[in-house]
C-alpha cells in the first residue's frame, strides 16, 4: 500500500489522508491499520480532559511547546462534539494551539465525535497509532469538554491530566466520582483566579481520602499531584510537564506501563471479537429466515428479547459448528468463523 | 474515493480583527452537516495551508476584510498547489470590490462572496463545487 509507505516516510498529506480513511471507516482502513501496527507502541501518550472552558487547548499548546523543547515530535488529537441534530461540528481547538501551527515536528488533527460518547471519537485509538507510526513520539489527546462519564481517554493515554478551574464551586463534588477518578495528574488552571488555593486544598483533601487510582493504572504508590497553572502565561507549565513525566517514570519503573498496555490490547481484541461475532451472528440471523419469525414472536410478547437472542445465538453457533453459518452469514469478517468446519 | 463528512477550514488570514462573518459562515456549514475547523484570527497563508493539509479538508474558506485579498488569496492558492493540494476547493468571502473578483478567480478561488451574501447560497455553491470535483 503506497499510502502506508508514504506515511511511514513522514509524508504529512499521507498521514492526514490515512486519518480521514480511518475516520470514514473506508474499506482500506483495516489494511492500513494492519500495515502500521508493527510500527506503533513507541509513542508516549498523554490525555488532557476536563470541563468545557477549563483551558484544555491552551494547556495542550503549552505542553506541546515543552515536549518540543525536549526534542520530541508531537502529535495532537483534539476532539470536539458533533451536533446530534445536524451531524455537523465546529472544531475550534486549533485557535488556541498556535505555537505548534507552523512547526514541521508538530501535527494537529481535529476530530468530531460523530456520535461517539465517552469524550472521544470512534477511532481515536487508531488515529493515535497512525501518528505513532508516522514518527510522532509524543501524542497528546484532548477530549471534548468532559464531566462525569467521559473517561475513555484513559484507555489510550499513559498519563491522564484532568484540568480543573476555580469557580465551579460545588461541581467539584459533582465530578468526584467522574473524571477526577481517572486523573494521574490534576491541573488547577486559571490559578490566578480567586478560589484557586481553596480548590487545590479541596482536591488534595479528597485525594487523601482515597477513592481514585487505588490499584488502578498508577498503582498504590502513586500520589496524584495537584499542579497550579495559568496556561495563557505558561505559569506552572514546567511543573505540570515534570509531574506528567514523573508519572510516566513511575509507570515504567513499577511495571504498570507494560501491564496496562497488555490489558488495553486484550480489551481491544475482546471488543473486536464482540463486534465481529455480533455482526456475523446478526447477518446469519437475517439471512437464515429465523429473524422475521422470531421478531414477530417478540413483537407479540410471546417471547422476551433475551430469550430471542439466546435462541438465535444458539442456532448460529450450531450452524457455525456444522460449517453452514459461513455460507449464510458470510461477509467481510469471514475469517472469524473461518475455522468453523472443525 | 469514498468520502465521509465534508470538512471545511474556515480561516481568517491577515490583520483584521472582525471574525463575526467567519463565525456565521462556520455555523452555516455546521448546520449543513459539515465538520468545520475554525482556526481563529491573524493566520498566515502558511499556517492556513498547513492546517488544511493536517486536517485533510475538502474546502478552505477564507474571510478577508482587510483589503489584502489580492495578495493573500493568490498566496494561499500557490501554497496549496505546492503541497499537491490543489484539489481543495478555495472560497473567499469578505469585503471584495467587484473589479477584484476576476483576478481572484484567476488565482484559483472557486467562488467569491461579498457582504450580504446569502448563507444558503454559499452552502449550496460549496456543495456544487464538491460534486463537480468528485465527478471529475
Coordinates of N, CA, C and O in Angstrom, one line a residue, chain B residues 35-117:
Chain B
X35 N -18.2 19.3 8.9 CA -17.2 19.5 10.0 C -16.4 20.7 9.7 O -15.7 20.7 8.7
X36 N -16.4 21.7 10.6 CA -15.8 23.0 10.3 C -14.6 23.1 11.3 O -14.8 23.1 12.5
X37 N -13.4 23.3 10.7 CA -12.3 23.6 11.5 C -12.1 25.1 11.5 O -11.9 25.7 10.4
X38 N -12.2 25.7 12.7 CA -12.1 27.1 12.7 C -10.8 27.5 13.4 O -10.5 27.0 14.5
X39 N -10.0 28.3 12.7 CA -8.6 28.5 13.2 C -8.4 29.8 13.9 O -7.3 30.1 14.4
X40 N -9.4 30.7 13.8 CA -9.3 32.0 14.5 C -8.6 33.1 13.7 O -8.3 32.9 12.5
X41 N -8.3 34.1 14.4 CA -7.8 35.4 13.7 C -6.3 35.3 13.3 O -5.5 34.5 13.9
X42 N -5.9 36.2 12.5 CA -4.5 36.5 12.2 C -3.7 35.3 11.8 O -2.6 35.1 12.3
X43 N -4.2 34.6 10.8 CA -3.4 33.4 10.3 C -2.6 33.8 9.1 O -3.1 34.5 8.2
X44 N -1.4 33.3 9.0 CA -0.6 33.5 7.8 C -1.1 32.5 6.8 O -1.6 31.4 7.1
X45 N -0.8 32.8 5.5 CA -1.2 31.8 4.4 C -0.5 30.4 4.7 O -1.1 29.4 4.5
X46 N 0.7 30.5 5.2 CA 1.5 29.2 5.5 C 0.7 28.4 6.6 O 0.6 27.2 6.5
X47 N 0.3 29.1 7.6 CA -0.4 28.4 8.7 C -1.7 27.8 8.2 O -2.1 26.7 8.6
X48 N -2.4 28.6 7.3 CA -3.7 28.1 6.8 C -3.5 26.8 6.0 O -4.3 25.9 6.1
X49 N -2.5 26.9 5.1 CA -2.3 25.7 4.2 C -1.8 24.5 5.0 O -2.3 23.4 4.8
X50 N -1.0 24.7 6.0 CA -0.5 23.6 6.8 C -1.7 23.0 7.6 O -1.8 21.8 7.7
X51 N -2.6 23.9 8.1 CA -3.8 23.3 8.8 C -4.7 22.6 7.8 O -5.2 21.5 8.2
X52 N -4.8 23.1 6.6 CA -5.7 22.4 5.6 C -5.1 21.0 5.3 O -5.9 20.1 5.1
X53 N -3.8 20.9 5.2 CA -3.2 19.6 5.0 C -3.4 18.7 6.1 O -3.9 17.5 6.0
X54 N -3.1 19.1 7.3 CA -3.2 18.3 8.5 C -4.6 17.8 8.7 O -4.9 16.7 9.1
X55 N -5.6 18.7 8.5 CA -7.0 18.4 8.7 C -7.6 17.7 7.5 O -8.8 17.3 7.6
X56 N -6.9 17.6 6.4 CA -7.4 16.9 5.2 C -8.8 17.4 4.8 O -9.7 16.6 4.6
X57 N -8.9 18.7 4.7 CA -10.2 19.3 4.4 C -10.5 19.2 2.9 O -9.6 19.1 2.1
X58 N -11.8 19.4 2.6 CA -12.2 19.4 1.2 C -12.3 20.9 0.7 O -12.3 21.1 -0.5
X59 N -12.5 21.8 1.7 CA -12.7 23.2 1.3 C -11.9 24.1 2.3 O -11.8 23.8 3.5
X60 N -11.3 25.1 1.7 CA -10.7 26.2 2.5 C -11.5 27.5 2.2 O -11.6 27.9 1.1
X61 N -12.2 28.0 3.3 CA -13.0 29.3 3.1 C -12.2 30.4 3.8 O -12.1 30.3 5.0
X62 N -11.8 31.4 3.0 CA -11.1 32.5 3.6 C -12.0 33.7 3.8 O -12.8 34.0 3.0
X63 N -11.9 34.3 5.0 CA -12.7 35.5 5.2 C -11.7 36.7 5.4 O -10.8 36.7 6.2
X64 N -11.8 37.6 4.5 CA -10.8 38.7 4.4 C -11.6 40.1 4.4 O -12.3 40.3 3.4
X65 N -11.3 40.9 5.4 CA -11.9 42.2 5.4 C -10.9 43.3 5.3 O -11.2 44.5 5.2
X66 N -9.6 42.9 5.3 CA -8.6 43.9 5.4 C -8.2 44.6 4.1 O -7.5 45.6 4.1
X67 N -8.7 44.1 3.0 CA -8.3 44.7 1.7 C -7.1 44.0 1.1 O -6.7 44.4 0.0
X68 N -6.5 43.1 1.8 CA -5.3 42.5 1.3 C -5.5 41.2 0.5 O -4.6 40.4 0.2
X69 N -6.8 41.0 0.1 CA -7.2 39.8 -0.6 C -6.3 39.5 -1.9 O -6.0 38.4 -2.2
X70 N -5.9 40.6 -2.6 CA -5.2 40.4 -3.8 C -3.8 39.8 -3.6 O -3.2 39.2 -4.5
X71 N -3.3 39.9 -2.4 CA -2.0 39.3 -2.0 C -2.3 37.9 -1.4 O -1.7 36.9 -1.8
X72 N -3.3 37.9 -0.4 CA -3.4 36.7 0.4 C -4.0 35.5 -0.4 O -3.6 34.4 -0.3
X73 N -5.0 35.8 -1.3 CA -5.7 34.7 -2.0 C -4.7 34.0 -2.9 O -4.6 32.7 -2.9
X74 N -4.0 34.7 -3.8 CA -3.0 34.0 -4.7 C -1.9 33.2 -3.9 O -1.5 32.2 -4.3
X75 N -1.5 33.8 -2.7 CA -0.5 33.1 -1.9 C -1.0 31.8 -1.4 O -0.3 30.8 -1.4
X76 N -2.3 31.8 -0.9 CA -2.8 30.6 -0.3 C -3.0 29.5 -1.5 O -2.6 28.4 -1.3
X77 N -3.4 30.0 -2.6 CA -3.6 29.1 -3.8 C -2.3 28.5 -4.2 O -2.2 27.3 -4.5
X78 N -1.3 29.3 -4.2 CA 0.1 28.9 -4.6 C 0.6 27.8 -3.6 O 1.2 26.8 -4.0
X79 N 0.4 28.1 -2.3 CA 0.9 27.2 -1.3 C 0.2 25.8 -1.4 O 0.8 24.8 -1.2
X80 N -1.1 25.9 -1.7 CA -1.9 24.7 -1.8 C -1.4 23.8 -3.0 O -1.2 22.6 -2.9
X81 N -1.1 24.5 -4.1 CA -0.5 23.8 -5.2 C 0.8 23.2 -4.9 O 1.1 22.1 -5.3
X82 N 1.6 24.0 -4.2 CA 3.0 23.5 -3.8 C 2.9 22.2 -3.0 O 3.8 21.4 -3.0
X83 N 1.8 22.1 -2.2 CA 1.6 20.9 -1.4 C 0.9 19.8 -2.1 O 0.5 18.8 -1.5
X84 N 0.6 20.0 -3.4 CA -0.2 19.0 -4.1 C -1.6 18.9 -3.7 O -2.3 17.9 -3.8
X85 N -2.1 20.0 -3.1 CA -3.4 20.1 -2.5 C -4.4 21.0 -3.3 O -5.3 21.6 -2.8
X86 N -4.1 21.1 -4.7 CA -5.0 22.0 -5.5 C -6.4 21.4 -5.6 O -7.3 22.1 -6.2
X87 N -6.6 20.2 -5.2 CA -8.0 19.6 -5.3 C -8.9 20.2 -4.2 O -10.1 20.1 -4.3
X88 N -8.3 20.9 -3.2 CA -9.1 21.6 -2.2 C -9.8 22.8 -2.8 O -9.2 23.6 -3.5
X89 N -11.1 22.9 -2.6 CA -11.9 24.0 -3.1 C -11.6 25.2 -2.3 O -11.7 25.2 -1.1
X90 N -11.2 26.3 -3.0 CA -10.8 27.5 -2.3 C -11.9 28.6 -2.5 O -12.3 28.9 -3.6
X91 N -12.5 29.1 -1.4 CA -13.5 30.1 -1.4 C -13.1 31.3 -0.7 O -12.3 31.2 0.3
X92 N -13.6 32.5 -1.1 CA -13.2 33.7 -0.5 C -14.5 34.5 -0.1 O -15.4 34.6 -0.9
X93 N -14.5 35.1 1.1 CA -15.6 35.9 1.5 C -15.1 37.2 2.1 O -14.0 37.2 2.6
X94 N -15.9 38.2 2.2 CA -15.5 39.4 2.8 C -15.8 40.7 2.0 O -16.7 40.6 1.1
X95 N -15.1 41.7 2.3 CA -15.3 43.0 1.5 C -14.3 42.9 0.3 O -13.1 43.3 0.4
X96 N -14.9 42.5 -0.8 CA -14.1 42.3 -2.0 C -14.7 43.2 -3.1 O -15.8 43.0 -3.5
X97 N -14.0 44.2 -3.6 CA -14.6 45.1 -4.7 C -14.8 44.2 -5.9 O -14.0 43.3 -6.2
X98 N -15.9 44.5 -6.6 CA -16.4 43.8 -7.8 C -15.2 43.6 -8.8 O -15.0 42.5 -9.3
X99 N -14.4 44.7 -9.0 CA -13.4 44.6 -10.0 C -12.3 43.7 -9.7 O -11.5 43.3 -10.5
X100 N -12.1 43.3 -8.4 CA -11.1 42.4 -8.0 C -11.4 40.9 -8.2 O -10.6 40.0 -8.1
X101 N -12.7 40.6 -8.4 CA -13.2 39.3 -8.4 C -12.6 38.4 -9.5 O -12.1 37.3 -9.3
X102 N -12.5 38.9 -10.8 CA -11.9 38.1 -11.8 C -10.5 37.7 -11.5 O -10.1 36.5 -11.7
X103 N -9.7 38.6 -10.9 CA -8.3 38.2 -10.6 C -8.2 37.1 -9.6 O -7.4 36.2 -9.6
X104 N -9.2 37.2 -8.6 CA -9.1 36.2 -7.5 C -9.5 34.8 -8.1 O -9.0 33.8 -7.8
X105 N -10.5 34.8 -9.0 CA -10.9 33.6 -9.7 C -9.8 33.0 -10.5 O -9.5 31.8 -10.5
X106 N -9.1 33.9 -11.2 CA -8.0 33.6 -12.0 C -6.9 32.9 -11.1 O -6.2 31.9 -11.5
X107 N -6.7 33.4 -9.9 CA -5.7 32.9 -9.0 C -6.1 31.6 -8.4 O -5.2 30.9 -7.8
X108 N -7.3 31.2 -8.5 CA -7.7 29.9 -8.0 C -8.9 29.8 -7.1 O -9.2 28.7 -6.6
X109 N -9.5 31.0 -6.8 CA -10.7 30.9 -6.0 C -11.9 30.4 -6.8 O -12.2 31.0 -7.8
X110 N -12.5 29.4 -6.3 CA -13.7 28.8 -7.0 C -14.9 29.7 -6.8 O -15.8 29.8 -7.7
X111 N -15.0 30.5 -5.7 CA -16.1 31.3 -5.5 C -15.7 32.5 -4.7 O -14.8 32.4 -3.8
X112 N -16.3 33.7 -4.9 CA -16.1 34.9 -4.1 C -17.4 35.4 -3.6 O -18.3 35.6 -4.4
X113 N -17.5 35.7 -2.3 CA -18.8 36.1 -1.8 C -18.6 37.4 -1.0 O -17.8 37.5 -0.1
X114 N -19.3 38.4 -1.4 CA -19.2 39.8 -0.8 C -20.2 39.9 0.4 O -20.8 38.9 0.7
X115 N -20.2 41.1 1.0 CA -21.1 41.3 2.1 C -22.5 41.1 1.7 O -22.9 41.4 0.6
X116 N -23.3 40.5 2.7 CA -24.7 40.3 2.4 C -25.0 39.1 1.6 O -26.1 38.9 1.2
X117 N -24.0 38.3 1.3 CA -24.2 37.0 0.6 C -25.2 36.1 1.4 O -25.1 36.1 2.6

